[in-house]
Amino acid sequence: MTKYIMSFDQGTTSSRTIIFNEQGKIAGMAQKEFAQIYPKPGWVEHDPMEILESQMYSAKEALKNASLTGEDIAAIGITNQRETAVLWDKHTGRSIYNAIVWQCRRTAYICDELKKNGYDEKIRQKTGLLIDAYFSGTKIKWILDNVEGAREKARRGEILFGTVDSWLLWNLTGGKIHATDYSNASRTLVYNIRDLKWDEEILEILDIPKEMLPEVKPSSHIFGHTARELFDAAIPIAGIAGDQQAALFGQACFKPGMAKNTYGTGCFLLMNTGEKLIESKNGLLSTISWGIKGKVEYALEGSIFVGGAVIQWLRDELKMLQSSGESEEYAKAVKDSNGVYVVPAFVGLGAPYWDMYARGAIFGLTRGAKREHIIRASLECIAYQTMDVLKAMEEDSGISLKELKVDGGASSNNFLMQFQADILNTAVERPNIIETTALGAAYLAGLTAGYFEDMEKISNNRLTGRHFTPAMEEAARQSLISGWHKAVARSLSWDNI
Ligand SMILES: Nc1ncnc2c1ncn2[C@@H]1O[C@H](COP(=O)(O)OP(=O)(O)O)[C@@H](O)[C@H]1O
Ligand SMILES: O=P(O)(O)OC[C@H](O)CO
């Protein structure tokens, strides 16, 4: 009987399940959006139960769409929005606070304190990360500081922490397995990516009890089996990776120097650096890409906090669009942005600026500025931000990319992809399947389950979809870029001066 791999892609705005066959083709899929909770400016939360329920709903729908049952699934792969922190009670299985989302800025004051105490270099050396509210460490501390009795219970091992993969794994296995993989652990700010251990010293600085942390396992590994009542089958959960690392795997970027950019809620440009841990001098992160067969490999990462989310903002908050896809027509309806620049620093700016206090702004408005210009400028800012991190990456790695591999929801926008190629003056290559995050998790699970033979076979599955070739005059390019940098400079430090 033919079997399939089921991927759970738990993203920032929706939970998706995609079922793949042996050629990496999609046999069925389903998706469910869930609520974004903004209790205060700059704060972002999710309800952990809604994360779980939306994921389970999409899994059942995907099976139905593909006319399959749990018995047809050889293995499950999990991939997830990273850094988002969930704390739950081991006995009741209930979360003790909403999930604090990676975008949330509430712990900026804890980060300032850490910086004031001179921990920057130590933390960078050990974790490959910078001190920023983005990562899980200060979010865990915040919950422990703010939920009465939580720290004592955590010390007794009664409260558990997990990134979203761990939360799903715990629930899928009926509360039996508390684990994560190397790639997710490397985003917590408390994991030593050189020694491959939770870092006792950083844990002490943040007053986080070690007892609450998950076991860290390889990304391609049998973590456990689903509780039989969920899918009428005990399916092995055989792969876990953070969504950006999973996309790197799904794009078959297996060799050092290979890179991809994913355009989802944020944008994340990752370059495989193999077994070498490259320290950035230009505001990028060093992170674990995956651990397979007793070996971990590293990546350089440029994290952009708001990518496709700027389009979602135009749609949901400003009501300028009915759908995200519509942005393409509006952008093409005008010949340029008419001097308008959008800086989408809604939750500060990530790489390479790392300013927790930058805030969003629209510059260059004149009486002639129309809705189309603002929509176009919103798409353009996604490409400018990618240009900034790509430049940093080329400097750090000494590698000049001949072509940028892209994926993620917003990469379906042809205007954006052409503008990206133009502004980079580098070709952009979009694969046939832009769901590479889910595909990467399926590959990781399928390798362990013996479903995919090896990484070479996986590389052969990759089909190129469309190439975008740069076509902008150099003078025009330089002039647009300088306008962008002027706009960014004016949005910095907005919230703390
Ligand atoms: N055609 C499009 N043009 C521009 N943005 C888009 C388009 N389609 C989707 N998006 C944006 O991409 C994001 C969704 O991409 P996805 O990869 O599903 O994200 P995530 O995994 O972060 O939830 C949303 O922010 C949405 O606004
Ligand atoms: O949900 P996504 O796809 O935007 O990914 C979020 C990242 O993992 C945050 O680091």
Coordinates of C-alpha atoms and ligand atoms in Angstrom, one line a residue:
M1 CA 0.0 0.0 0.0
T2 CA 1.3 3.5 -0.9
K3 CA 2.1 5.6 2.1
Y4 CA 2.5 9.3 2.6
I5 CA 4.2 11.8 4.8
M6 CA 2.1 14.3 6.7
S7 CA 3.7 17.7 7.5
F8 CA 2.4 20.0 10.2
D9 CA 3.4 23.6 9.4
Q10 CA 2.4 25.7 12.4
G11 CA 3.0 29.3 11.1
T12 CA 2.5 32.7 12.7
T13 CA -0.9 33.3 11.1
S14 CA -2.2 29.9 10.3
S15 CA -1.8 26.2 10.9
R16 CA -1.4 24.1 7.8
T17 CA -1.2 20.4 7.1
I18 CA 0.3 19.2 3.8
I19 CA 0.4 15.5 2.8
F20 CA 3.2 14.6 0.4
N21 CA 3.9 11.5 -1.7
E22 CA 7.3 10.0 -2.5
Q23 CA 8.1 12.4 -5.2
G24 CA 7.5 15.4 -2.9
K25 CA 4.2 16.2 -4.7
I26 CA 1.2 17.4 -2.7
A27 CA -1.5 14.8 -2.2
G28 CA -3.7 16.9 0.1
M29 CA -3.7 20.0 2.2
A30 CA -5.7 22.2 4.5
Q31 CA -5.2 25.4 6.4
K32 CA -6.8 27.3 9.3
E33 CA -6.0 30.9 10.3
F34 CA -6.2 31.7 14.0
A35 CA -6.5 34.9 16.1
Q36 CA -3.6 37.3 16.6
I37 CA -3.9 38.9 20.1
Y38 CA -2.4 42.4 20.6
P39 CA -3.0 43.2 24.3
K40 CA -0.9 46.4 24.1
P41 CA 1.1 48.2 21.4
G42 CA 4.0 46.0 20.4
W43 CA 2.7 43.0 22.3
V44 CA 1.7 39.8 20.3
E45 CA 0.2 36.6 21.8
H46 CA -1.5 33.4 20.5
D47 CA -3.8 31.1 22.4
P48 CA -1.9 27.8 22.7
M49 CA -5.2 25.8 22.6
E50 CA -6.2 27.6 19.4
I51 CA -2.8 26.7 17.9
L52 CA -3.3 23.1 18.8
E53 CA -7.0 22.9 17.7
S54 CA -6.3 24.7 14.3
Q55 CA -3.4 22.3 13.7
M56 CA -5.6 19.2 14.4
Y57 CA -8.4 20.6 12.4
S58 CA -6.2 21.1 9.4
A59 CA -4.7 17.6 9.7
K60 CA -8.1 16.0 9.7
E61 CA -9.2 18.1 6.7
A62 CA -6.1 17.4 4.8
L63 CA -6.6 13.7 5.3
K64 CA -10.2 14.0 4.1
N65 CA -9.2 16.1 1.1
A66 CA -6.6 13.4 0.1
S67 CA -9.1 10.6 0.9
L68 CA -6.6 9.1 3.3
T69 CA -6.7 7.9 6.9
G70 CA -4.1 7.8 9.6
E71 CA -3.2 4.3 8.5
D72 CA -1.9 5.7 5.2
I73 CA 0.6 8.0 6.9
A74 CA 4.2 6.6 7.2
A75 CA 5.4 9.5 9.4
I76 CA 4.6 13.0 10.6
G77 CA 7.0 16.0 10.3
I78 CA 6.5 19.1 12.4
T79 CA 7.7 22.6 11.5
N80 CA 6.8 25.7 13.4
Q81 CA 7.0 29.4 13.9
R82 CA 10.2 29.6 16.0
E83 CA 11.0 31.4 19.3
T84 CA 7.3 31.7 20.4
A85 CA 7.2 30.5 24.0
V86 CA 4.6 28.3 25.6
L87 CA 4.6 27.4 29.3
W88 CA 2.2 24.7 30.4
D89 CA 1.3 22.7 33.5
K90 CA 2.6 19.1 33.2
H91 CA -0.3 17.6 35.2
T92 CA -3.2 19.4 33.6
G93 CA -1.7 20.0 30.2
R94 CA -3.1 23.5 30.2
S95 CA -0.9 26.5 29.3
I96 CA -0.4 28.9 32.2
Y97 CA -0.3 32.0 29.9
N98 CA -0.9 32.8 26.3
A99 CA 2.0 32.0 24.0
I100 CA 4.3 35.0 23.7
V101 CA 4.9 35.3 20.0
W102 CA 8.3 35.9 18.4
Q103 CA 7.2 39.3 17.3
C104 CA 6.3 40.5 20.8
R105 CA 8.4 43.4 22.2
R106 CA 7.2 43.3 25.8
T107 CA 10.6 42.1 27.1
A108 CA 12.6 44.9 25.5
Y109 CA 13.3 46.2 29.1
I110 CA 14.8 42.9 30.1
C111 CA 17.0 43.0 27.0
D112 CA 18.1 46.5 27.9
E113 CA 19.1 45.3 31.4
L114 CA 21.1 42.4 29.9
K115 CA 22.9 44.8 27.6
K116 CA 23.5 47.3 30.4
N117 CA 25.2 44.5 32.3
G118 CA 27.5 43.8 29.4
Y119 CA 26.2 40.3 28.4
D120 CA 26.1 41.0 24.6
E121 CA 29.4 39.3 23.7
K122 CA 29.0 36.3 26.1
I123 CA 25.5 35.6 24.7
R124 CA 26.6 36.0 21.1
Q125 CA 29.5 33.6 21.6
K126 CA 27.4 31.0 23.3
T127 CA 24.1 31.2 21.3
G128 CA 25.0 32.8 18.0
L129 CA 22.2 35.3 18.7
L130 CA 22.0 38.9 19.7
I131 CA 20.1 40.3 22.8
D132 CA 16.7 41.0 21.4
A133 CA 13.1 40.5 22.6
Y134 CA 12.7 38.2 19.5
F135 CA 14.1 35.1 21.2
S136 CA 12.4 32.9 23.7
G137 CA 14.7 33.4 26.7
T138 CA 13.4 36.7 27.9
K139 CA 9.8 35.6 27.1
I140 CA 10.2 32.6 29.4
K141 CA 11.6 34.9 32.1
W142 CA 8.7 37.3 31.7
I143 CA 6.0 34.6 32.2
L144 CA 7.9 33.2 35.3
D145 CA 8.1 36.7 36.7
N146 CA 4.5 37.5 36.1
V147 CA 2.5 34.4 36.8
E148 CA 2.3 33.8 40.5
G149 CA 4.0 30.7 41.8
A150 CA 5.2 29.7 38.3
R151 CA 8.9 29.7 39.0
E152 CA 8.6 27.5 42.1
K153 CA 6.5 25.0 40.1
A154 CA 9.0 25.1 37.2
R155 CA 11.8 24.3 39.7
R156 CA 9.8 21.2 40.8
G157 CA 9.5 20.3 37.1
E158 CA 5.7 20.9 37.2
I159 CA 5.7 23.7 34.6
L160 CA 7.2 22.9 31.2
F161 CA 8.5 25.2 28.5
G162 CA 8.4 24.6 24.8
T163 CA 8.6 26.3 21.5
V164 CA 5.5 25.5 19.4
D165 CA 7.0 22.2 18.1
S166 CA 7.3 20.9 21.7
W167 CA 3.8 22.0 22.6
L168 CA 2.4 20.1 19.6
L169 CA 4.6 17.1 20.3
W170 CA 3.5 16.9 23.9
N171 CA -0.1 17.0 22.9
L172 CA 0.2 14.6 19.9
T173 CA 1.9 12.0 22.1
G174 CA -0.7 12.3 24.8
G175 CA 1.6 14.1 27.3
K176 CA 4.4 11.6 27.0
I177 CA 7.2 13.4 25.2
H178 CA 8.8 16.7 26.1
A179 CA 11.4 17.3 23.5
T180 CA 12.5 19.7 20.7
D181 CA 15.2 19.6 18.0
Y182 CA 18.5 21.4 17.6
S183 CA 17.2 24.0 15.2
N184 CA 14.4 25.1 17.5
A185 CA 16.7 25.0 20.6
S186 CA 19.1 27.3 18.8
R187 CA 16.5 30.1 18.8
T188 CA 15.8 30.2 22.6
L189 CA 18.8 32.4 23.7
V190 CA 19.5 29.7 26.4
Y191 CA 21.1 27.0 24.2
N192 CA 24.8 26.8 23.6
I193 CA 25.2 26.1 19.9
R194 CA 28.8 25.1 20.3
D195 CA 28.6 22.7 23.2
L196 CA 25.1 21.6 22.2
K197 CA 23.7 22.0 25.7
W198 CA 21.3 24.2 27.6
D199 CA 23.6 26.9 28.9
E200 CA 23.7 26.9 32.7
E201 CA 25.2 30.4 33.0
I202 CA 22.6 32.1 30.8
L203 CA 19.8 30.1 32.5
E204 CA 21.1 31.5 35.8
I205 CA 21.2 35.1 34.5
L206 CA 17.6 34.8 33.4
D207 CA 16.5 32.8 36.4
I208 CA 15.1 30.0 34.3
P209 CA 15.0 26.5 36.0
K210 CA 16.6 23.9 33.8
E211 CA 14.0 21.4 34.9
M212 CA 11.4 23.0 32.7
L213 CA 13.3 22.7 29.4
P214 CA 12.7 20.0 26.8
E215 CA 15.2 17.4 25.7
V216 CA 17.1 18.4 22.5
K217 CA 17.1 15.7 19.8
P218 CA 18.2 15.5 16.1
S219 CA 15.9 17.1 13.6
S220 CA 15.5 13.8 11.8
H221 CA 14.6 11.3 14.5
I222 CA 11.7 9.4 15.9
F223 CA 10.4 11.6 18.7
G224 CA 7.5 9.4 19.6
H225 CA 4.1 8.2 18.2
T226 CA 0.8 9.9 18.0
A227 CA -1.8 8.9 20.7
R228 CA -3.9 6.3 18.9
E229 CA -7.2 8.1 19.5
L230 CA -6.1 11.2 17.4
F231 CA -5.8 9.5 14.0
D232 CA -6.8 5.9 14.7
A233 CA -3.1 5.0 14.3
A234 CA 0.1 5.4 16.2
I235 CA 2.0 7.4 13.6
P236 CA 5.7 8.1 14.2
I237 CA 6.6 11.7 14.6
A238 CA 9.9 11.5 12.8
G239 CA 11.1 15.0 12.0
I240 CA 11.0 18.4 13.6
A241 CA 12.6 21.7 12.6
G242 CA 12.0 25.4 12.9
D243 CA 10.2 26.7 9.8
Q244 CA 13.0 28.7 8.4
Q245 CA 15.5 25.8 8.7
A246 CA 12.9 23.4 7.3
A247 CA 12.5 25.7 4.3
L248 CA 16.3 25.6 3.8
F249 CA 16.1 21.8 3.8
G250 CA 13.0 21.8 1.6
Q251 CA 14.8 23.9 -1.0
A252 CA 17.6 21.3 -0.9
C253 CA 20.2 23.8 0.2
F254 CA 22.4 21.0 1.5
K255 CA 25.8 22.5 0.6
P256 CA 27.6 25.3 2.2
G257 CA 27.0 28.6 0.4
M258 CA 23.4 27.6 -0.7
A259 CA 20.8 30.1 0.5
K260 CA 17.0 30.8 0.4
N261 CA 14.7 33.6 1.4
T262 CA 11.2 32.8 2.7
Y263 CA 8.5 35.4 2.3
G264 CA 5.9 34.6 5.0
T265 CA 4.7 36.8 7.9
G266 CA 8.4 37.9 8.2
C267 CA 11.2 37.2 5.7
F268 CA 14.1 35.0 6.6
L269 CA 17.2 34.6 4.5
L270 CA 19.3 31.6 5.5
M271 CA 22.6 30.5 4.1
N272 CA 23.9 27.0 4.8
T273 CA 27.5 27.2 6.3
G274 CA 27.9 23.5 6.8
E275 CA 29.8 22.3 9.9
K276 CA 31.4 25.8 10.2
L277 CA 29.9 28.3 12.6
I278 CA 30.4 31.7 10.9
E279 CA 30.3 34.7 13.3
S280 CA 28.6 37.6 11.7
K281 CA 30.1 41.1 11.7
N282 CA 27.1 42.6 10.0
G283 CA 24.1 42.0 12.2
L284 CA 23.2 38.5 11.2
L285 CA 22.6 35.5 13.4
S286 CA 24.5 32.2 13.6
T287 CA 22.1 29.4 14.1
I288 CA 21.8 25.6 13.8
S289 CA 20.2 24.6 10.5
W290 CA 19.6 20.9 11.6
G291 CA 21.1 17.9 13.3
I292 CA 21.1 14.7 11.3
K293 CA 22.9 11.4 12.0
G294 CA 25.0 12.7 14.9
K295 CA 26.1 15.9 13.2
V296 CA 24.8 19.4 13.4
E297 CA 25.2 22.0 10.7
Y298 CA 25.0 25.7 10.9
A299 CA 23.5 28.6 9.0
L300 CA 23.8 32.4 8.8
E301 CA 20.4 34.1 9.1
G302 CA 19.0 37.5 8.4
S303 CA 15.7 37.8 10.2
I304 CA 13.2 40.4 8.9
F305 CA 10.2 40.7 11.3
V306 CA 7.6 42.1 8.9
G307 CA 7.4 40.8 5.4
G308 CA 4.1 39.5 4.0
A309 CA 2.5 40.9 7.3
V310 CA 2.7 44.4 5.8
I311 CA 0.3 43.3 3.1
Q312 CA -1.9 41.6 5.8
W313 CA -1.9 44.9 7.6
L314 CA -3.1 46.8 4.5
R315 CA -5.8 44.2 4.2
D316 CA -7.0 43.7 7.8
E317 CA -6.2 47.0 9.5
L318 CA -6.3 49.7 6.7
K319 CA -8.9 47.8 4.6
M320 CA -7.1 48.8 1.5
L321 CA -7.2 45.3 0.0
Q322 CA -9.7 42.5 0.0
S323 CA -7.0 39.9 -0.4
S324 CA -3.2 39.8 -0.1
G325 CA -3.0 38.6 -3.8
E326 CA -4.8 41.7 -5.0
S327 CA -1.7 43.8 -4.0
E328 CA 0.0 42.7 -7.2
E329 CA -2.6 44.3 -9.5
Y330 CA -2.6 47.6 -7.6
A331 CA 1.2 47.7 -7.6
K332 CA 1.4 47.1 -11.3
A333 CA -1.3 49.8 -12.0
V334 CA 1.2 52.6 -11.3
K335 CA 4.7 53.1 -12.9
D336 CA 6.4 53.6 -9.5
S337 CA 5.7 54.4 -5.9
N338 CA 5.7 58.1 -6.6
G339 CA 8.4 58.7 -3.9
V340 CA 6.5 56.9 -1.2
Y341 CA 8.4 54.6 1.2
V342 CA 6.8 52.3 3.8
V343 CA 9.1 51.2 6.7
P344 CA 7.2 48.3 8.3
A345 CA 8.9 48.5 11.7
F346 CA 5.7 47.5 13.5
V347 CA 7.6 45.4 16.0
G348 CA 10.9 47.2 15.7
L349 CA 13.5 46.1 13.1
G350 CA 15.4 42.9 13.0
A351 CA 18.5 42.2 10.9
P352 CA 20.7 44.1 10.2
Y353 CA 19.4 47.1 12.2
W354 CA 18.3 45.3 15.5
D355 CA 16.3 48.3 16.9
M356 CA 13.6 47.2 19.3
Y357 CA 12.3 50.8 19.4
A358 CA 12.0 51.5 15.7
R359 CA 8.4 52.0 14.6
G360 CA 6.5 51.9 11.4
A361 CA 6.3 54.9 9.1
I362 CA 5.2 56.1 5.7
F363 CA 7.4 58.7 4.1
G364 CA 7.3 60.8 1.0
L365 CA 3.6 61.5 1.0
T366 CA 2.4 64.3 -1.3
R367 CA -1.0 65.3 -2.6
G368 CA -0.5 63.0 -5.6
A369 CA 0.0 59.9 -3.4
K370 CA -2.7 57.3 -4.1
R371 CA -3.7 54.0 -2.5
E372 CA -1.8 52.2 -5.4
H373 CA 1.4 54.0 -4.4
I374 CA 1.1 53.0 -0.8
I375 CA 0.4 49.4 -1.8
R376 CA 3.3 49.3 -4.2
A377 CA 5.6 50.9 -1.6
S378 CA 4.5 48.2 0.9
L379 CA 5.6 45.4 -1.5
E380 CA 8.8 47.3 -2.3
C381 CA 9.8 47.5 1.4
I382 CA 9.8 43.7 1.6
A383 CA 12.4 43.7 -1.2
Y384 CA 14.5 46.5 0.3
Q385 CA 14.7 44.7 3.6
T386 CA 15.8 41.5 1.9
M387 CA 18.4 43.5 0.0
D388 CA 19.8 44.8 3.3
V389 CA 20.2 41.3 4.8
L390 CA 21.6 39.8 1.6
K391 CA 24.3 42.5 1.4
A392 CA 25.2 41.7 5.0
M393 CA 25.3 38.0 4.2
E394 CA 27.5 38.4 1.2
E395 CA 29.9 40.4 3.3
D396 CA 30.0 37.9 6.1
S397 CA 30.3 34.8 4.0
G398 CA 32.5 36.2 1.2
I399 CA 30.0 34.6 -1.2
S400 CA 28.2 36.5 -3.9
L401 CA 24.9 34.8 -4.7
K402 CA 24.3 34.2 -8.4
E403 CA 20.7 33.6 -7.8
L404 CA 18.3 33.9 -4.8
K405 CA 16.0 30.9 -4.2
V406 CA 12.7 32.1 -2.8
D407 CA 9.6 30.5 -1.3
G408 CA 6.7 31.3 1.2
G409 CA 3.2 32.8 0.7
A410 CA 4.2 36.2 -0.5
S411 CA 6.7 34.8 -3.1
S412 CA 3.7 34.1 -5.2
N413 CA 3.5 37.8 -6.0
N414 CA 5.1 38.3 -9.4
F415 CA 5.5 42.0 -9.0
L416 CA 7.4 41.6 -5.7
M417 CA 9.7 38.9 -7.2
Q418 CA 10.5 41.0 -10.2
F419 CA 11.2 44.1 -8.1
Q420 CA 13.3 41.9 -5.8
A421 CA 15.5 40.8 -8.8
D422 CA 15.7 44.4 -10.0
I423 CA 16.7 45.9 -6.6
L424 CA 19.2 43.2 -5.9
N425 CA 20.5 43.1 -9.5
T426 CA 20.5 39.3 -8.9
A427 CA 18.2 36.7 -10.5
V428 CA 15.4 35.3 -8.3
E429 CA 14.3 31.7 -8.7
R430 CA 11.0 30.4 -7.4
P431 CA 10.4 26.6 -7.2
N432 CA 7.3 24.9 -8.4
I433 CA 6.3 24.2 -4.8
I434 CA 6.5 27.3 -2.6
E435 CA 5.4 25.3 0.4
T436 CA 9.0 24.4 1.0
T437 CA 8.7 24.7 4.8
A438 CA 6.3 21.8 5.0
L439 CA 8.2 19.9 2.3
G440 CA 11.4 20.3 4.4
A441 CA 9.7 18.8 7.5
A442 CA 8.4 16.0 5.3
Y443 CA 11.9 15.3 4.0
L444 CA 13.3 15.2 7.6
A445 CA 10.6 12.9 8.7
G446 CA 10.7 10.7 5.6
L447 CA 14.5 10.3 5.9
T448 CA 14.2 8.7 9.3
A449 CA 11.2 6.7 8.4
G450 CA 13.1 5.2 5.5
Y451 CA 10.6 6.8 3.1
F452 CA 13.1 9.0 1.3
E453 CA 16.4 7.2 0.6
D454 CA 18.9 10.0 1.0
M455 CA 19.5 13.7 0.5
E456 CA 20.8 13.3 -3.0
K457 CA 17.5 11.7 -4.1
I458 CA 15.7 14.7 -2.4
S459 CA 17.8 17.2 -4.4
N460 CA 16.7 15.5 -7.6
N461 CA 13.0 16.1 -6.6
R462 CA 13.4 19.9 -6.7
L463 CA 11.7 21.5 -9.7
T464 CA 12.4 25.0 -10.7
G465 CA 9.2 27.1 -11.4
R466 CA 10.1 30.5 -12.6
H467 CA 13.1 32.8 -13.0
F468 CA 13.0 36.6 -12.6
T469 CA 15.8 38.4 -14.3
P470 CA 17.0 41.9 -13.2
A471 CA 16.0 44.6 -15.6
M472 CA 16.5 47.9 -13.8
E473 CA 18.9 50.6 -14.8
E474 CA 21.7 51.0 -12.3
A475 CA 21.1 54.8 -11.7
A476 CA 17.4 54.2 -10.9
R477 CA 18.3 51.3 -8.6
Q478 CA 20.8 53.4 -6.6
S479 CA 18.4 56.3 -6.3
L480 CA 15.6 54.0 -5.0
I481 CA 18.0 52.4 -2.5
S482 CA 19.2 55.7 -1.1
G483 CA 15.6 56.8 -0.6
W484 CA 15.0 53.6 1.3
H485 CA 18.0 54.1 3.6
K486 CA 16.9 57.6 4.3
A487 CA 13.4 56.4 5.3
V488 CA 14.8 53.6 7.6
A489 CA 17.2 56.1 9.3
R490 CA 14.2 58.2 10.3
S491 CA 12.2 55.4 11.8
L492 CA 14.9 54.2 14.2
S493 CA 14.6 54.7 18.0
W494 CA 11.1 56.2 17.5
D495 CA 9.8 54.7 20.7
N496 CA 12.6 55.5 23.2
I497 CA 13.6 59.1 22.4
Ligands
LIG1 N1 0.2 37.3 -3.4 C1 0.6 37.8 -2.3 N2 1.2 39.0 -2.3 C2 1.7 39.6 -1.2 N3 1.7 39.0 0.0 C3 1.1 37.8 0.1 C4 0.5 37.2 -1.0 N4 0.0 36.0 -0.6 C5 0.3 35.9 0.7 N5 0.9 37.0 1.2 C6 1.3 37.3 2.5 O1 2.2 36.2 3.0 C7 1.9 35.9 4.3 C8 1.4 34.4 4.4 O2 2.5 33.6 4.0 P1 2.8 32.3 4.7 O3 3.9 31.7 4.1 O4 1.5 31.5 4.7 O5 3.1 32.8 6.2 P2 3.2 32.2 7.6 O6 3.8 30.9 7.5 O7 4.1 33.2 8.3 O8 1.9 32.3 8.3 C9 0.8 36.8 4.8 O9 1.3 37.8 5.6 C10 0.2 37.4 3.5 O10 -0.2 38.7 3.7
LIG2 O1 5.5 32.0 10.7 P1 6.6 32.4 9.8 O2 6.7 31.5 8.6 O3 6.6 33.8 9.4 O4 8.0 32.2 10.5 C1 8.3 32.8 11.7 C2 9.7 32.6 12.1 O5 9.9 31.3 12.4 C3 10.1 33.5 13.3 O6 11.4 33.3 13.6

